[in-house]
Short mmCIF file of C-alpha atoms in Angstrom, two decimals:
data_model
loop_
_atom_site.label_atom_id
_atom_site.label_comp_id
_atom_site.label_asym_id
_atom_site.label_seq_id
_atom_site.Cartn_x
_atom_site.Cartn_y
_atom_site.Cartn_z
CA UNK A 938 -22.98 -62.12 -24.93
CA UNK A 939 -21.23 -59.90 -27.41
CA UNK A 940 -19.61 -56.58 -26.70
CA UNK A 941 -19.70 -53.50 -28.98
CA UNK A 942 -16.64 -54.86 -30.81
CA UNK A 943 -18.39 -58.15 -31.57
CA UNK A 944 -16.26 -60.15 -29.03
CA UNK A 945 -18.06 -63.20 -27.59
CA UNK A 946 -18.37 -63.70 -23.84
CA UNK A 947 -19.68 -66.75 -21.98
CA UNK A 948 -22.34 -65.50 -19.53
CA UNK A 949 -22.42 -67.52 -16.34
CA UNK A 950 -24.28 -65.03 -14.15
CA UNK A 951 -27.21 -63.47 -16.00
CA UNK A 952 -30.37 -64.74 -14.37
CA UNK A 953 -32.29 -62.01 -15.94
CA UNK A 954 -31.90 -63.24 -19.51
CA UNK A 955 -33.56 -66.37 -18.28
CA UNK A 956 -34.26 -68.15 -21.52
CA UNK A 957 -31.30 -66.64 -23.29
CA UNK A 958 -30.22 -63.17 -24.57
CA UNK A 959 -32.53 -61.76 -27.15
CA UNK A 960 -34.55 -64.85 -27.55
CA UNK A 961 -36.33 -64.58 -30.94
CA UNK A 962 -39.59 -66.05 -29.71
CA UNK A 963 -39.82 -63.50 -26.81
CA UNK A 964 -38.80 -60.57 -29.13
CA UNK A 965 -41.42 -61.60 -31.67
CA UNK A 966 -44.19 -61.77 -29.08
CA UNK A 967 -43.19 -58.30 -27.67
CA UNK A 968 -42.99 -56.73 -31.10
CA UNK A 969 -46.26 -58.14 -32.26
CA UNK A 970 -48.14 -56.92 -29.22
CA UNK A 971 -46.53 -53.57 -29.26
CA UNK A 972 -47.57 -53.09 -32.87
CA UNK A 973 -51.12 -54.02 -32.05
CA UNK A 974 -51.85 -52.36 -28.64
CA UNK A 975 -50.25 -51.30 -25.39
CA UNK A 976 -52.09 -49.35 -22.67
CA UNK A 977 -52.25 -48.99 -18.95
CA UNK A 978 -53.91 -51.60 -16.89
CA UNK A 979 -57.15 -49.76 -16.22
CA UNK A 980 -58.21 -51.39 -19.43
CA UNK A 981 -58.77 -55.12 -19.14
CA UNK A 982 -57.01 -57.18 -21.80
CA UNK A 983 -57.11 -60.84 -22.52
CA UNK A 984 -53.27 -61.23 -22.12
CA UNK A 985 -53.56 -60.26 -18.47
CA UNK A 986 -56.14 -62.99 -17.71
CA UNK A 987 -54.34 -65.66 -19.78
CA UNK A 988 -51.03 -64.96 -18.19
CA UNK A 989 -52.42 -65.03 -14.70
CA UNK A 990 -54.06 -68.36 -15.36
CA UNK A 991 -50.84 -69.72 -16.91
CA UNK A 992 -48.69 -68.48 -14.09
CA UNK A 993 -50.85 -69.67 -11.24
CA UNK A 994 -50.99 -73.14 -12.86
CA UNK A 995 -47.33 -73.46 -11.94
CA UNK A 996 -48.04 -72.80 -8.31
CA UNK A 997 -49.88 -74.65 -5.41
CA UNK A 998 -53.60 -74.25 -5.67
CA UNK A 999 -54.07 -71.86 -2.76
CA UNK A 1000 -51.80 -69.29 -4.43
CA UNK A 1001 -54.39 -67.96 -6.78
CA UNK A 1002 -54.40 -64.17 -6.87
CA UNK A 1003 -51.91 -62.12 -8.81
CA UNK A 1004 -50.80 -58.51 -8.51
CA UNK A 1005 -48.76 -57.49 -11.51
CA UNK A 1006 -46.04 -54.85 -10.87
CA UNK A 1007 -42.78 -53.82 -12.53
CA UNK A 1008 -39.69 -54.99 -10.60
CA UNK A 1009 -38.67 -57.33 -7.83
CA UNK A 1010 -38.30 -54.39 -5.44
CA UNK A 1011 -41.85 -53.29 -6.11
CA UNK A 1012 -43.11 -56.88 -5.71
CA UNK A 1013 -41.54 -57.24 -2.25
CA UNK A 1014 -42.74 -53.70 -1.25
CA UNK A 1015 -46.39 -54.79 -2.16
CA UNK A 1016 -45.89 -58.12 -0.31
CA UNK A 1017 -45.02 -56.23 2.89
CA UNK A 1018 -48.23 -54.12 2.50
CA UNK A 1019 -50.32 -57.27 2.06
CA UNK A 1020 -48.70 -58.91 5.11
CA UNK A 1021 -49.05 -55.90 7.34
CA UNK A 1022 -52.66 -55.31 6.51
CA UNK A 1023 -53.67 -58.92 7.01
CA UNK A 1024 -53.60 -58.90 10.82
CA UNK A 1025 -52.52 -55.29 11.39
CA UNK A 1026 -49.04 -56.24 12.64
CA UNK A 1027 -45.92 -54.36 11.65
CA UNK A 1028 -42.68 -56.24 12.44
CA UNK A 1029 -40.73 -58.26 9.92
CA UNK A 1030 -38.22 -61.09 10.41
CA UNK A 1031 -35.56 -61.30 7.79
CA UNK A 1032 -32.37 -63.36 7.38
CA UNK A 1033 -28.78 -62.38 7.70
CA UNK A 1034 -27.33 -61.20 4.40
CA UNK A 1035 -30.71 -61.00 2.84
CA UNK A 1036 -31.37 -58.80 -0.19
CA UNK A 1037 -34.95 -57.93 -1.19
CA UNK A 1038 -34.58 -54.83 -3.36
CA UNK A 1039 -33.62 -51.20 -3.59
CA UNK A 1040 -36.68 -49.14 -2.59
CA UNK A 1041 -36.74 -47.82 0.91
CA UNK A 1042 -39.21 -50.32 2.39
CA UNK A 1043 -37.15 -53.34 1.35
CA UNK A 1044 -33.81 -51.84 2.04
CA UNK A 1045 -35.08 -51.72 5.61
CA UNK A 1046 -35.42 -55.52 5.59
CA UNK A 1047 -32.17 -56.20 3.58
CA UNK A 1048 -29.18 -56.68 5.97
CA UNK A 1049 -26.99 -57.17 2.92
CA UNK A 1050 -27.60 -53.43 2.31
CA UNK A 1051 -28.44 -51.74 5.60
CA UNK A 1052 -25.40 -53.18 7.36
CA UNK A 1053 -23.29 -51.12 5.09
CA UNK A 1054 -24.61 -48.09 6.99
CA UNK A 1055 -23.37 -49.09 10.38
CA UNK A 1056 -24.73 -50.85 13.50
CA UNK A 1057 -27.50 -48.38 14.26
CA UNK A 1058 -28.99 -48.69 10.74
CA UNK A 1059 -31.52 -51.55 11.61
CA UNK A 1060 -34.98 -50.28 12.19
CA UNK A 1061 -36.82 -51.23 15.44
CA UNK A 1062 -39.47 -53.22 13.52
CA UNK A 1063 -36.86 -55.40 11.79
CA UNK A 1064 -35.57 -58.63 13.36
CA UNK A 1065 -32.68 -60.52 11.82
CA UNK A 1066 -32.53 -64.32 12.12
CA UNK A 1067 -29.41 -66.43 11.30
CA UNK A 1068 -28.96 -67.46 7.64
CA UNK A 1069 -29.63 -71.20 7.37
CA UNK A 1070 -26.13 -71.79 6.12
CA UNK A 1071 -24.83 -75.22 6.97
CA UNK A 1072 -21.28 -74.49 5.78
CA UNK A 1073 -20.44 -71.23 7.56
CA UNK A 1074 -23.46 -70.67 9.83
CA UNK A 1075 -24.24 -71.29 13.46
CA UNK A 1076 -25.38 -74.82 12.81
CA UNK A 1077 -23.31 -76.74 10.24
CA UNK A 1078 -23.42 -79.94 8.25
CA UNK A 1079 -22.40 -82.00 11.31
CA UNK A 1080 -25.46 -80.85 13.24
CA UNK A 1081 -28.08 -83.63 13.57
CA UNK A 1082 -31.03 -81.43 12.65
CA UNK A 1083 -29.95 -78.01 11.34
CA UNK A 1084 -33.36 -77.20 9.93
CA UNK A 1085 -35.03 -77.38 13.38
CA UNK A 1086 -32.18 -75.61 14.99
CA UNK A 1087 -32.28 -72.62 12.61
CA UNK A 1088 -36.08 -72.51 12.88
CA UNK A 1089 -35.80 -72.43 16.73
CA UNK A 1090 -33.76 -69.19 16.24
CA UNK A 1091 -36.81 -67.70 14.50
CA UNK A 1092 -39.09 -68.87 17.24
CA UNK A 1093 -36.84 -67.12 19.83
CA UNK A 1094 -37.15 -63.92 17.95
CA UNK A 1095 -40.90 -64.17 17.89
CA UNK A 1096 -41.06 -64.81 21.70
CA UNK A 1097 -38.66 -61.88 22.38
CA UNK A 1098 -40.63 -59.60 20.09
CA UNK A 1099 -43.99 -60.46 21.69
CA UNK A 1100 -42.45 -59.86 25.14
CA UNK A 1101 -41.73 -56.30 24.08
CA UNK A 1102 -45.27 -55.75 23.04
CA UNK A 1103 -44.66 -56.01 19.24
CA UNK A 1104 -46.29 -58.32 16.70
CA UNK A 1105 -44.82 -60.16 13.69
CA UNK A 1106 -46.41 -59.34 10.39
CA UNK A 1107 -44.21 -61.52 8.21
CA UNK A 1108 -41.17 -63.66 7.83
CA UNK A 1109 -39.55 -63.07 4.45
CA UNK A 1110 -36.79 -65.19 2.88
CA UNK A 1111 -35.25 -65.76 -0.56
CA UNK A 1112 -36.06 -69.40 -1.28
CA UNK A 1113 -32.26 -69.66 -1.91
CA UNK A 1114 -30.01 -66.78 -0.94
CA UNK A 1115 -27.97 -65.51 -3.79
CA UNK A 1116 -26.31 -62.27 -2.56
CA UNK A 1117 -25.93 -64.09 0.82
CA UNK A 1118 -23.59 -66.57 -0.81
CA UNK A 1119 -25.63 -69.16 -2.79
CA UNK A 1120 -27.27 -70.60 0.37
CA UNK A 1121 -29.74 -73.46 0.06
CA UNK A 1122 -31.77 -73.93 3.33
CA UNK A 1123 -31.93 -77.36 4.78
CA UNK A 1124 -35.17 -79.26 3.96
CA UNK A 1125 -37.82 -78.78 6.62
CA UNK A 1126 -36.61 -75.33 7.64
CA UNK A 1127 -39.39 -73.31 5.94
CA UNK A 1128 -42.15 -75.64 7.27
CA UNK A 1129 -41.10 -75.17 10.83
CA UNK A 1130 -40.55 -71.39 10.48
CA UNK A 1131 -43.99 -70.99 8.82
CA UNK A 1132 -45.61 -72.87 11.73
CA UNK A 1133 -44.09 -70.51 14.22
CA UNK A 1134 -44.82 -67.33 12.16
CA UNK A 1135 -48.40 -68.18 11.46
CA UNK A 1136 -49.07 -69.00 15.11
CA UNK A 1137 -47.91 -65.52 15.91
CA UNK A 1138 -50.35 -64.01 13.34
CA UNK A 1139 -47.77 -63.42 10.56
CA UNK A 1140 -47.34 -64.73 7.03
CA UNK A 1141 -44.57 -66.44 5.23
CA UNK A 1142 -43.21 -64.51 2.08
CA UNK A 1143 -41.03 -66.46 -0.30
CA UNK A 1144 -38.92 -64.29 -2.41
CA UNK A 1145 -38.34 -66.03 -5.84
CA UNK A 1146 -37.07 -62.93 -7.65
CA UNK A 1147 -33.64 -64.41 -8.38
CA UNK A 1148 -34.28 -68.18 -8.25
CA UNK A 1149 -37.77 -68.94 -9.70
CA UNK A 1150 -39.07 -70.11 -13.07
CA UNK A 1151 -37.45 -73.52 -13.17
CA UNK A 1152 -33.83 -72.55 -12.29
CA UNK A 1153 -33.65 -75.43 -9.73
CA UNK A 1154 -34.53 -77.86 -12.55
CA UNK A 1155 -36.85 -80.47 -11.03
CA UNK A 1156 -39.18 -77.79 -9.61
CA UNK A 1157 -40.55 -74.67 -11.10
CA UNK A 1158 -40.10 -72.70 -7.84
CA UNK A 1159 -37.22 -73.00 -5.43
CA UNK A 1160 -39.41 -73.08 -2.35
CA UNK A 1161 -40.69 -76.47 -3.68
CA UNK A 1162 -37.29 -77.94 -2.79
CA UNK A 1163 -38.55 -77.90 0.88
CA UNK A 1164 -41.30 -80.49 -0.05
CA UNK A 1165 -44.93 -80.67 -1.08
CA UNK A 1166 -46.10 -79.94 2.41
CA UNK A 1167 -44.80 -76.38 2.33
CA UNK A 1168 -46.68 -73.55 0.73
CA UNK A 1169 -45.93 -69.89 1.36
CA UNK A 1170 -48.59 -67.35 1.95
CA UNK A 1171 -47.17 -64.87 -0.56
CA UNK A 1172 -44.65 -65.48 -3.41
CA UNK A 1173 -42.82 -62.61 -5.06
CA UNK A 1174 -41.15 -62.90 -8.45
CA UNK A 1175 -39.25 -60.61 -10.92
CA UNK A 1176 -35.91 -60.75 -12.89
CA UNK A 1177 -36.45 -63.84 -15.15
CA UNK A 1178 -40.16 -63.39 -15.52
CA UNK A 1179 -39.76 -61.12 -18.53
CA UNK A 1180 -36.32 -62.17 -19.83
CA UNK A 1181 -35.10 -58.66 -19.24
CA UNK A 1182 -38.38 -56.81 -19.69
CA UNK A 1183 -39.36 -54.92 -16.59
CA UNK A 1184 -42.16 -56.85 -15.04
CA UNK A 1185 -42.86 -58.73 -11.83
CA UNK A 1186 -45.60 -60.27 -9.87
CA UNK A 1187 -47.02 -61.00 -6.37
CA UNK A 1188 -49.10 -64.11 -5.95
CA UNK A 1189 -51.00 -64.77 -2.74
CA UNK A 1190 -54.04 -66.51 -1.37
CA UNK A 1191 -57.54 -65.32 -1.84
CA UNK A 1192 -57.96 -64.79 1.86
CA UNK A 1193 -55.06 -62.35 2.12
CA UNK A 1194 -56.10 -60.53 -1.17
CA UNK A 1195 -59.65 -60.09 0.12
CA UNK A 1196 -58.48 -58.69 3.36
CA UNK A 1197 -56.32 -56.22 1.48
CA UNK A 1198 -59.13 -55.36 -0.83
CA UNK A 1199 -61.48 -54.65 2.09
CA UNK A 1200 -59.03 -51.94 3.39
CA UNK A 1201 -60.67 -49.37 1.10
CA UNK A 1202 -57.29 -48.39 -0.17
CA UNK A 1203 -57.62 -49.40 -3.81
CA UNK A 1204 -54.54 -50.85 -5.35
CA UNK A 1205 -53.63 -49.70 -8.88
CA UNK A 1206 -50.49 -49.97 -10.97
CA UNK A 1207 -50.27 -48.12 -14.25
CA UNK A 1208 -48.00 -50.50 -16.12
CA UNK A 1209 -48.30 -53.70 -14.13
CA UNK A 1210 -50.01 -56.30 -16.21
CA UNK A 1211 -49.98 -54.22 -19.50
CA UNK A 1212 -50.71 -56.13 -22.75
CA UNK A 1213 -47.04 -56.14 -23.81
CA UNK A 1214 -45.64 -57.30 -20.52
CA UNK A 1215 -48.09 -60.15 -20.29
CA UNK A 1216 -47.41 -61.11 -23.94
CA UNK A 1217 -43.71 -61.29 -23.01
CA UNK A 1218 -44.46 -63.24 -19.80
CA UNK A 1219 -46.50 -65.74 -21.77
CA UNK A 1220 -43.68 -66.18 -24.32
CA UNK A 1221 -41.19 -66.84 -21.55
CA UNK A 1222 -43.34 -69.50 -20.05
CA UNK A 1223 -43.86 -71.14 -23.38
CA UNK A 1224 -40.06 -71.14 -24.17
CA UNK A 1225 -39.37 -72.73 -20.75
CA UNK A 1226 -41.76 -75.55 -21.65
CA UNK A 1227 -41.04 -76.03 -25.36
CA UNK A 1228 -37.25 -75.96 -24.96
CA UNK A 1229 -37.31 -78.14 -21.85
CA UNK A 1230 -35.27 -75.64 -19.93
CA UNK A 1231 -36.10 -77.17 -16.63
CA UNK A 1232 -34.71 -80.49 -17.86
CA UNK A 1233 -31.67 -78.68 -19.21
CA UNK A 1234 -31.13 -77.07 -15.81
CA UNK A 1235 -31.23 -80.50 -14.18
CA UNK A 1236 -28.84 -82.13 -16.61
CA UNK A 1237 -26.40 -79.33 -16.98
CA UNK A 1238 -26.51 -78.27 -13.41
CA UNK A 1239 -25.69 -81.89 -12.33
CA UNK A 1240 -22.83 -81.98 -14.78
CA UNK A 1241 -21.47 -78.61 -13.59
CA UNK A 1242 -21.59 -79.77 -9.96
CA UNK A 1243 -19.70 -83.00 -10.92
CA UNK A 1244 -16.98 -80.99 -12.69
CA UNK A 1245 -16.66 -78.57 -9.70
CA UNK A 1246 -16.53 -81.45 -7.26
CA UNK A 1247 -13.46 -82.65 -9.15
CA UNK A 1248 -11.92 -79.18 -8.73
CA UNK A 1249 -12.49 -79.47 -4.91
CA UNK A 1250 -10.40 -82.66 -4.90
CA UNK A 1251 -7.68 -80.91 -6.78
CA UNK A 1252 -7.52 -77.39 -5.33
CA UNK A 1253 -7.13 -76.44 -1.64
CA UNK A 1254 -8.61 -73.07 -2.48
CA UNK A 1255 -12.01 -74.76 -3.05
CA UNK A 1256 -13.69 -75.15 0.33
CA UNK A 1257 -17.31 -75.95 -0.59
CA UNK A 1258 -19.44 -76.73 -3.64
CA UNK A 1259 -23.19 -76.29 -3.27
CA UNK A 1260 -26.02 -75.89 -5.65
CA UNK A 1261 -29.12 -77.27 -7.34
CA UNK A 1262 -30.03 -76.96 -11.01
CA UNK A 1263 -28.38 -73.87 -12.53
CA UNK A 1264 -27.88 -72.24 -9.20
CA UNK A 1265 -24.34 -73.11 -7.94
CA UNK A 1266 -21.89 -71.68 -5.51
CA UNK A 1267 -18.15 -72.28 -5.03
CA UNK A 1268 -16.86 -71.17 -1.63
CA UNK A 1269 -13.18 -70.25 -1.92
CA UNK A 1270 -11.07 -70.54 1.25
CA UNK A 1271 -7.48 -69.97 2.25
CA UNK A 1272 -7.61 -72.63 4.89
CA UNK A 1273 -10.15 -75.56 4.68
CA UNK A 1274 -10.07 -76.36 8.40
CA UNK A 1275 -10.66 -72.77 9.52
CA UNK A 1276 -12.79 -72.02 6.37
CA UNK A 1277 -11.02 -68.71 6.05
CA UNK A 1278 -12.73 -66.75 3.22
CA UNK A 1279 -10.49 -66.26 0.19
CA UNK A 1280 -11.90 -62.81 -0.71
CA UNK A 1281 -9.06 -61.36 -2.72
CA UNK A 1282 -8.46 -64.63 -4.51
CA UNK A 1283 -12.16 -64.85 -5.51
CA UNK A 1284 -11.96 -61.20 -6.98
CA UNK A 1285 -8.62 -62.02 -8.71
CA UNK A 1286 -10.15 -65.11 -10.32
CA UNK A 1287 -13.15 -63.11 -11.60
CA UNK A 1288 -10.73 -60.65 -13.16
CA UNK A 1289 -8.73 -63.41 -14.86
CA UNK A 1290 -11.89 -65.11 -16.12
CA UNK A 1291 -12.98 -61.89 -17.67
CA UNK A 1292 -9.71 -61.77 -19.60
CA UNK A 1293 -10.61 -65.21 -20.99
CA UNK A 1294 -14.06 -63.76 -21.87
CA UNK A 1295 -16.03 -65.59 -19.19
CA UNK A 1296 -18.47 -63.63 -17.01
CA UNK A 1297 -18.68 -64.75 -13.47
CA UNK A 1298 -19.14 -62.97 -10.17
CA UNK A 1299 -18.60 -63.44 -6.43
CA UNK A 1300 -20.77 -62.59 -3.51
CA UNK A 1301 -21.71 -63.63 0.10
CA UNK A 1302 -20.91 -61.66 3.25
CA UNK A 1303 -17.18 -62.25 2.58
CA UNK A 1304 -17.44 -61.85 -1.27
CA UNK A 1305 -15.60 -65.16 -1.68
CA UNK A 1306 -18.37 -67.30 -3.17
CA UNK A 1307 -18.33 -67.69 -6.90
CA UNK A 1308 -21.93 -67.70 -8.01
CA UNK A 1309 -23.31 -69.41 -11.14
CA UNK A 1310 -26.74 -68.26 -12.27
CA UNK A 1311 -26.49 -68.53 -16.05
CA UNK A 1312 -29.27 -68.30 -18.64
CA UNK A 1313 -31.19 -71.49 -18.66
CA UNK A 1314 -29.84 -72.48 -22.18
CA UNK A 1315 -26.40 -72.94 -20.61
CA UNK A 1316 -24.94 -76.04 -22.10
CA UNK A 1317 -22.65 -78.90 -21.01
CA UNK A 1318 -20.01 -77.56 -23.37
CA UNK A 1319 -20.28 -74.18 -21.60
CA UNK A 1320 -19.95 -75.86 -18.20
CA UNK A 1321 -16.88 -77.84 -19.36
CA UNK A 1322 -15.23 -74.67 -20.76
CA UNK A 1323 -15.71 -72.54 -17.67
CA UNK A 1324 -14.56 -75.23 -15.18
CA UNK A 1325 -11.40 -76.08 -17.38
CA UNK A 1326 -10.51 -72.43 -17.29
CA UNK A 1327 -11.06 -72.13 -13.59
CA UNK A 1328 -8.90 -75.26 -13.03
CA UNK A 1329 -5.93 -73.65 -14.91
CA UNK A 1330 -6.42 -70.26 -13.13
CA UNK A 1331 -6.66 -71.95 -9.62
CA UNK A 1332 -3.52 -73.89 -10.30
CA UNK A 1333 -1.65 -70.73 -11.26
CA UNK A 1334 -2.90 -68.98 -8.12
CA UNK A 1335 -2.03 -71.85 -5.80
CA UNK A 1336 1.44 -72.22 -7.33
CA UNK A 1337 2.07 -68.50 -6.86
CA UNK A 1338 1.03 -68.79 -3.25
CA UNK A 1339 2.96 -71.97 -2.52
CA UNK A 1340 -0.15 -73.97 -1.77
CA UNK A 1341 -0.02 -77.71 -2.27
CA UNK A 1342 -2.29 -78.98 -4.99
CA UNK A 1343 -3.43 -82.43 -6.07
CA UNK A 1344 -3.46 -81.43 -9.72
CA UNK A 1345 -1.54 -83.68 -12.13
CA UNK A 1346 0.89 -81.73 -14.27
CA UNK A 1347 -0.20 -83.50 -17.44
CA UNK A 1348 -3.80 -82.63 -16.77
CA UNK A 1349 -2.99 -78.93 -16.32
CA UNK A 1350 -0.95 -78.96 -19.52
CA UNK A 1351 -3.80 -80.49 -21.42
CA UNK A 1352 -6.21 -77.92 -20.08
CA UNK A 1353 -3.90 -75.10 -21.08
CA UNK A 1354 -3.51 -76.52 -24.59
CA UNK A 1355 -7.28 -76.70 -24.93
CA UNK A 1356 -7.63 -73.03 -23.84
CA UNK A 1357 -4.86 -71.95 -26.16
CA UNK A 1358 -6.14 -73.92 -29.12
CA UNK A 1359 -9.86 -73.21 -28.62
CA UNK A 1360 -9.97 -69.52 -27.95
CA UNK A 1361 -8.63 -66.28 -29.24
CA UNK A 1362 -9.57 -64.19 -26.31
CA UNK A 1363 -7.87 -60.84 -25.96
CA UNK A 1364 -6.83 -59.52 -22.64
CA UNK A 1365 -7.99 -56.21 -21.11
CA UNK A 1366 -11.76 -56.74 -21.32
CA UNK A 1367 -14.21 -54.59 -19.36
CA UNK A 1368 -14.28 -55.45 -15.66
CA UNK A 1369 -17.24 -57.21 -14.08
CA UNK A 1370 -17.70 -56.37 -10.38
CA UNK A 1371 -20.50 -57.49 -8.14
CA UNK A 1372 -20.97 -55.21 -5.06
CA UNK A 1373 -17.20 -54.88 -4.71
CA UNK A 1374 -14.81 -52.02 -4.96
CA UNK A 1375 -11.30 -52.03 -6.27
CA UNK A 1376 -9.64 -51.99 -2.87
CA UNK A 1377 -9.82 -55.76 -2.54
CA UNK A 1378 -7.71 -56.08 -5.70
CA UNK A 1379 -4.95 -54.05 -4.16
CA UNK A 1380 -4.71 -56.28 -1.07
CA UNK A 1381 -1.29 -57.82 -0.39
CA UNK A 1382 -1.71 -61.50 0.54
CA UNK A 1383 1.06 -63.41 -0.98
CA UNK A 1384 -0.79 -63.90 -4.28
CA UNK A 1385 -0.21 -60.50 -5.61
CA UNK A 1386 2.24 -58.09 -3.85
CA UNK A 1387 1.81 -55.17 -6.30
CA UNK A 1388 -1.25 -53.27 -7.42
CA UNK A 1389 -3.28 -54.84 -10.22
CA UNK A 1390 -4.73 -52.51 -12.75
CA UNK A 1391 -8.54 -52.15 -12.65
CA UNK A 1392 -10.04 -50.88 -15.85
CA UNK A 1393 -12.13 -47.75 -15.42
CA UNK A 1394 -15.32 -49.20 -16.95
CA UNK A 1395 -17.23 -51.58 -14.76
CA UNK A 1396 -20.42 -53.61 -15.04
CA UNK A 1397 -22.37 -54.21 -11.87
CA UNK A 1398 -24.60 -57.29 -11.74
#
């Protein structure tokens, strides 16, 4: 990315510019269609049919009906409508720290958001299951079967809900939780949850808004990490679908779609599926295939994980490395045994990376997880550069805090030389903050005893 002064930044977080910022092929497709025709979706256009066919070809066969909308929030809102109409049930099970969008209906099922309003903010029809987090969650990596244990928690919620006379319409989950801290559910969890939810008359909604379209590398959709025997009833998508163009989609089964259609409440979306959006969507799919971006995600993601694993061996601040493809999380801790979240340290590291013109962010319930979700053209050189910079900055932070590090002095000196020789980054760049306020930066914790200056301009991601 480049700022208004022409300064270059390495973008490690922008999962919206999926195939790269301002990709010329996508821009050309958009411009060409815009010059020819754009209209609302009451008028059938070949692009809509072609895109629907191309998109559903990436999904399991039973997921065959597309509803085109304009944002991930709108997609999840429609998914709830489909689920609730299907059997007439109303209640929804969601996960701790889940985020599904900004409109009222999906704020209601997003603990990541509604918990900010206080303990009484959860609606009666919403039920929150434990996040399937095997590092910080209720059942951890030493549990013999965390997938079954977490699924049993959902089963208990269903049973308790039915005892109170309510019925489950849907279970919704991000296929991998991003805002929740880069959480990858244990294999088998979704299958067991789907079994319990369907037996109760509900449907399984997989939210792929942040993690779909080949980000995990070996699979096109993140829910496929669970195995070929798992197929959701509804899949929602957004963000990367248009490489920054506002479009999204809900894909479901013919049975659910026909039930919704029989309601008599006709569904219409003015802009969803318009010719320009579909032309852009087709271009994005073509770039993913032609440039082998899934393969790149696999290769570069594996390399990034290897580099980060080396940092875990060196730095006591690094508690856990987790990820798949170009979806990676680094859980920073003050104490590895206690797994104490290093919140202020994570924020400080993000600030310092920005000074070195590297864009990264932190999230999770404690805002201590560094999250990598870069454009899919991210290279091995990019991965090496960001990790070398993190290495130097972590060393400085640990030395300032008196933490014992396994770093070799010569290695650090070499990394510092590389940064000095290979970059001309100015300090004082615009701050990048993800769902954080400046107060964390002013925390006294041994790392920084005086207030650090937060520039007035901020970018939220």
